[in-house]
Coordinates of N, CA and C in Angstrom, one line a residue:
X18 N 21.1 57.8 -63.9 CA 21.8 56.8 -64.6 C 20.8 56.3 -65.8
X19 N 21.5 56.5 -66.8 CA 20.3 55.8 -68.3 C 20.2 54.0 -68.1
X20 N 19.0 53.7 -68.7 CA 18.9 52.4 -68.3 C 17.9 52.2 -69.7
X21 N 17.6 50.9 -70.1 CA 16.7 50.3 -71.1 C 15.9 49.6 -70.4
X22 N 14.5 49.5 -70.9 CA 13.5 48.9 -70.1 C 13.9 48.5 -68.8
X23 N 14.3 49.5 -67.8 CA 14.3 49.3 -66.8 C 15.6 48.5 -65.9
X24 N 16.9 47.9 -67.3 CA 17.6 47.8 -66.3 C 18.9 48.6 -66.9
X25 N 19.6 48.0 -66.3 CA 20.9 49.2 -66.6 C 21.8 48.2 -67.5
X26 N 22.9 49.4 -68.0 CA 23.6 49.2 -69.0 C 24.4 47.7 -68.7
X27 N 24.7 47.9 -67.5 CA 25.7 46.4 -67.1 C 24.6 45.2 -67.0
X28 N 23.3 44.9 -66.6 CA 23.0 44.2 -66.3 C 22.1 43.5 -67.9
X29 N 22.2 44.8 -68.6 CA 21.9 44.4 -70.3 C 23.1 43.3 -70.6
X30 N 24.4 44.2 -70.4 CA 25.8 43.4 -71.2 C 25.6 42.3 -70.8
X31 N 25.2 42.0 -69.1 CA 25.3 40.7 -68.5 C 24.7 39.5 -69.0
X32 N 23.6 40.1 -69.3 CA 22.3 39.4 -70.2 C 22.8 38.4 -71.3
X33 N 22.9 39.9 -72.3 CA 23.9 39.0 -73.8 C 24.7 38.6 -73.6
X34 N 25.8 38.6 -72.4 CA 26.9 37.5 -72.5 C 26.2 35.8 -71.8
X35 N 25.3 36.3 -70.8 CA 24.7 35.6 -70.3 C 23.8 34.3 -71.4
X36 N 23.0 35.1 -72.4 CA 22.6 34.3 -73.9 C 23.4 34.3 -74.7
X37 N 24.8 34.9 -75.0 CA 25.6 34.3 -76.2 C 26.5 33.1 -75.7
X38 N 26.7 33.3 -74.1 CA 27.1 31.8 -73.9 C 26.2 30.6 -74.2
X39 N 24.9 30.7 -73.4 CA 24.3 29.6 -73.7 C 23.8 29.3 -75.6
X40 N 23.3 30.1 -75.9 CA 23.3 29.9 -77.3 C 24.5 29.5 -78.3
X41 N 26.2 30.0 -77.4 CA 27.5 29.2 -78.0 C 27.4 27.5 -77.9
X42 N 26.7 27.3 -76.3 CA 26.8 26.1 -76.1 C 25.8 25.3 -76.6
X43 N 25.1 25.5 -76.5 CA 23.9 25.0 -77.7 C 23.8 24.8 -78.9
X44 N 24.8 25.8 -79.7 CA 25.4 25.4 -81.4 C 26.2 24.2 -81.2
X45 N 27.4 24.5 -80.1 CA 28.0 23.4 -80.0 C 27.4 22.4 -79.8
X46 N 26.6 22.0 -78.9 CA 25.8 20.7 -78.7 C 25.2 20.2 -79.9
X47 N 24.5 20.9 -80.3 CA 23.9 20.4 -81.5 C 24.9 20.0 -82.7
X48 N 25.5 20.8 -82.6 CA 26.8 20.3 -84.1 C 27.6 19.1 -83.6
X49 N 27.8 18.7 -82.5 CA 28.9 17.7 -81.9 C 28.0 16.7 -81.8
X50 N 26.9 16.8 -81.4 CA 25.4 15.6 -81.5 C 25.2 14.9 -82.7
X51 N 25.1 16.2 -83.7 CA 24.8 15.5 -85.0 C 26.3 15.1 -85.9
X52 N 27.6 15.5 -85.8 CA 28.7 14.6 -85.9 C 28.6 13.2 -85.3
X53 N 28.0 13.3 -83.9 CA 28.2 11.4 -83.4 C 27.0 10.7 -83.7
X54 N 26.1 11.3 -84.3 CA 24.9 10.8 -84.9 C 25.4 10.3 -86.2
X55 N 25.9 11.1 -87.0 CA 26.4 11.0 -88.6 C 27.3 9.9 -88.7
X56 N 28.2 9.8 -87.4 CA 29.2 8.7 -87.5 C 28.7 7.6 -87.3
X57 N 27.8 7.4 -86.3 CA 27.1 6.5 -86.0 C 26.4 5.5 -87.1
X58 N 25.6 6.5 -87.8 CA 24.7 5.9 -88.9 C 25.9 5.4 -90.5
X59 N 27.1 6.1 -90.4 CA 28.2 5.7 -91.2 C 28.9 4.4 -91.1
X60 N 29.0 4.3 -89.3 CA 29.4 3.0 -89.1 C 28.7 1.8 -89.2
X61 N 27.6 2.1 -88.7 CA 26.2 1.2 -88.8 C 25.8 0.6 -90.1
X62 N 25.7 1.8 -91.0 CA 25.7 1.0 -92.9 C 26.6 0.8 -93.7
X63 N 27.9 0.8 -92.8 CA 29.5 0.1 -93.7 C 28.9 -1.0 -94.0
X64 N 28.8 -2.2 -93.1 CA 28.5 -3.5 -93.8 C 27.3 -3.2 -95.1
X65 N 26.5 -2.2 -95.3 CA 25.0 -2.0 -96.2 C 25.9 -1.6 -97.5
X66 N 27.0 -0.8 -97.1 CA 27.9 0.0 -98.1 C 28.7 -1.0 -99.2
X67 N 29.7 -1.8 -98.2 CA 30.4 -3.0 -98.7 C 29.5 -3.2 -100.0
X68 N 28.1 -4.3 -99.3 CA 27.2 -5.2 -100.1 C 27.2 -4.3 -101.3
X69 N 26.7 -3.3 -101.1 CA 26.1 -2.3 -102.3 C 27.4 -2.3 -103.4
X70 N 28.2 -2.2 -103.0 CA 29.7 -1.9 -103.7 C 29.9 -3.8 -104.4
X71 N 29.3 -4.4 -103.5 CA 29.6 -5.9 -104.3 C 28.5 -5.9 -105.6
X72 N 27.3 -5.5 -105.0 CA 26.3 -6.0 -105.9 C 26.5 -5.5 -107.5
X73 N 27.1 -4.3 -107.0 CA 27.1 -3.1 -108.5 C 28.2 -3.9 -109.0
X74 N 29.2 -4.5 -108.5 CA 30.3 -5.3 -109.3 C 29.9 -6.7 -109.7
X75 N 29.0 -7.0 -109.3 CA 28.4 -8.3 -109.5 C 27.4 -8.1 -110.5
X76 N 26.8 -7.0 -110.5 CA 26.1 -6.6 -111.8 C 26.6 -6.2 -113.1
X77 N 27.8 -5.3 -112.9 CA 28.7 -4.9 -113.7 C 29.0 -6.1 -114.6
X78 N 29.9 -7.2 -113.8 CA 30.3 -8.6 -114.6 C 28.9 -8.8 -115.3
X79 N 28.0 -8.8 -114.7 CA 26.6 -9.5 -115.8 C 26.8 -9.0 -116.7
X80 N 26.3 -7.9 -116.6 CA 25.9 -6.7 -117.8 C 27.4 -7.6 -119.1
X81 N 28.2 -7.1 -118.0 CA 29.9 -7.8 -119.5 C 29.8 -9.6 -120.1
X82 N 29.1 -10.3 -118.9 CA 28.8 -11.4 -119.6 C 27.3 -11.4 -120.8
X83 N 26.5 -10.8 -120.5 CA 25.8 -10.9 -121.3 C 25.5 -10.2 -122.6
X84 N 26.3 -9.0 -122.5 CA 27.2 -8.8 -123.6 C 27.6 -9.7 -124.6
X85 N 28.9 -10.3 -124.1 CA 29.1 -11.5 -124.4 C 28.3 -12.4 -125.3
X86 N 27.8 -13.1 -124.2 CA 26.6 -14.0 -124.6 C 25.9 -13.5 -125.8
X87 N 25.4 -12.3 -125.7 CA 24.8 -11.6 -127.2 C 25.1 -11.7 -128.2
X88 N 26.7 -11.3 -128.2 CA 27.2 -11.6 -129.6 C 27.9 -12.3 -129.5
X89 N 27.9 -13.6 -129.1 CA 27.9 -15.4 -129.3 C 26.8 -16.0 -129.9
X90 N 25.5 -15.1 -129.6 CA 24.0 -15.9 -130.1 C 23.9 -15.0 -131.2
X91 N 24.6 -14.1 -131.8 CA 24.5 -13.3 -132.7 C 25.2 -14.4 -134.3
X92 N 26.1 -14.6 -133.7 CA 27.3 -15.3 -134.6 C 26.6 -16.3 -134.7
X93 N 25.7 -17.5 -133.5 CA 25.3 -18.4 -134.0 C 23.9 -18.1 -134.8
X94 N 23.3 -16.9 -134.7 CA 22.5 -16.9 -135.8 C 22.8 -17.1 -137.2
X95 N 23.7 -16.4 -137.2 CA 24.1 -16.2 -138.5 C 24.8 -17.5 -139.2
X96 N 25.5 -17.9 -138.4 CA 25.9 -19.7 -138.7 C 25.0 -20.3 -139.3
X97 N 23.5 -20.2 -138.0 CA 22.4 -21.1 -138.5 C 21.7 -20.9 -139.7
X98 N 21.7 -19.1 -139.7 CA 21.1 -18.8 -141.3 C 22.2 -19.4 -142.4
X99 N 23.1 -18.9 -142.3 CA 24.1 -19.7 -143.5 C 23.8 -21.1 -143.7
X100 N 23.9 -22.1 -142.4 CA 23.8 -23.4 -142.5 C 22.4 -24.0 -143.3
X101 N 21.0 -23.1 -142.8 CA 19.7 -23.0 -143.5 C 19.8 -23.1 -145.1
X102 N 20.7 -21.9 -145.7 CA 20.6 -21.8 -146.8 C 21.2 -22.1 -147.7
X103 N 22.6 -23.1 -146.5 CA 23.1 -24.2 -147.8 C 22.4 -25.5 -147.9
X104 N 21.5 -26.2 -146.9 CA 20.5 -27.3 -146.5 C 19.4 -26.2 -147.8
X105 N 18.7 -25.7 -148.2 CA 18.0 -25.5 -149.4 C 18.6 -25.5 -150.5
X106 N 20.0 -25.2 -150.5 CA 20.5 -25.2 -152.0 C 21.2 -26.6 -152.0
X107 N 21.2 -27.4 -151.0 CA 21.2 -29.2 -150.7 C 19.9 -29.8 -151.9
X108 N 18.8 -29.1 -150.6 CA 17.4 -29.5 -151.3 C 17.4 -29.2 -152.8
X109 N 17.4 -28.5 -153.6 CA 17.6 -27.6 -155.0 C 18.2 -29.0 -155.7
X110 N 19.7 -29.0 -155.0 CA 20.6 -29.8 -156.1 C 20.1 -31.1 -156.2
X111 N 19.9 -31.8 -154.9 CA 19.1 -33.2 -155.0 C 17.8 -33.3 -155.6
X112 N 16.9 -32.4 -155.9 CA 16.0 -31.9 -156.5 C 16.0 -32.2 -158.1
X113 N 17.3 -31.7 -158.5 CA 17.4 -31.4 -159.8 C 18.4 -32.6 -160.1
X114 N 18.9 -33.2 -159.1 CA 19.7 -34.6 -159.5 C 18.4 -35.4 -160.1
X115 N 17.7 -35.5 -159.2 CA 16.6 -36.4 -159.1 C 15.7 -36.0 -160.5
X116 N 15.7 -35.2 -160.7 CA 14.8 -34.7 -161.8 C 15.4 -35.5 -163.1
X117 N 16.8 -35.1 -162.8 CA 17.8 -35.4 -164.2 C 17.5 -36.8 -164.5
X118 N 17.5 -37.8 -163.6 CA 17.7 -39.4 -163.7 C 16.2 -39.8 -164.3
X119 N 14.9 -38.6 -164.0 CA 14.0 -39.6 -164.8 C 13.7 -39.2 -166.3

């Protein structure tokens, strides 16, 4: 009867069915392990998730108020420069009133 290192053809087959089950079961284990691990750690940082999702909307509004705000202090600049340089052409005219009377 032919045989491989000593054992025979059936007790080879037996073998590899023997390691492709436990190596089936062991994929499985591991892949069904790390699904209820992955769920786990999913469930666990929903509330981490939520926050994160508020903060970026709470940031979001900033960012749009301060926008805002920018070009509100933009316009009052420009108010104030205008208002500046009719208060010198104030100065100017009273200047030149005053001049006129002596």
């Amino acid at each position: 009867m032919h045989s491989l290192l000593g054992y025979s053809w059936a007790e080879i087959a037996s073998i590899l069915a023997a390691a492709s089950a436990f190596f089936s079961g062991a994929y499985w284990l591991v892949k069904h392990g790390a699904k209820m691990v992955n769920n786990a750690i999913i469930v666990g940082t929903f509330p981490l998730q939520q926050q994160f999702k508020e903060l970026n909307n709470t940031i979001k509004q900033l960012n749009s108020n301060f926008e805002e705000q920018h070009k509100n202090l933009e316009k009052l600049r420009e108010e104030v420069s205008r208002h500046h340089d009719e208060l010198i052409e104030h100065e100017n005219r009273i200047g030149n009133l005053e001049g006129d009377k002596k």
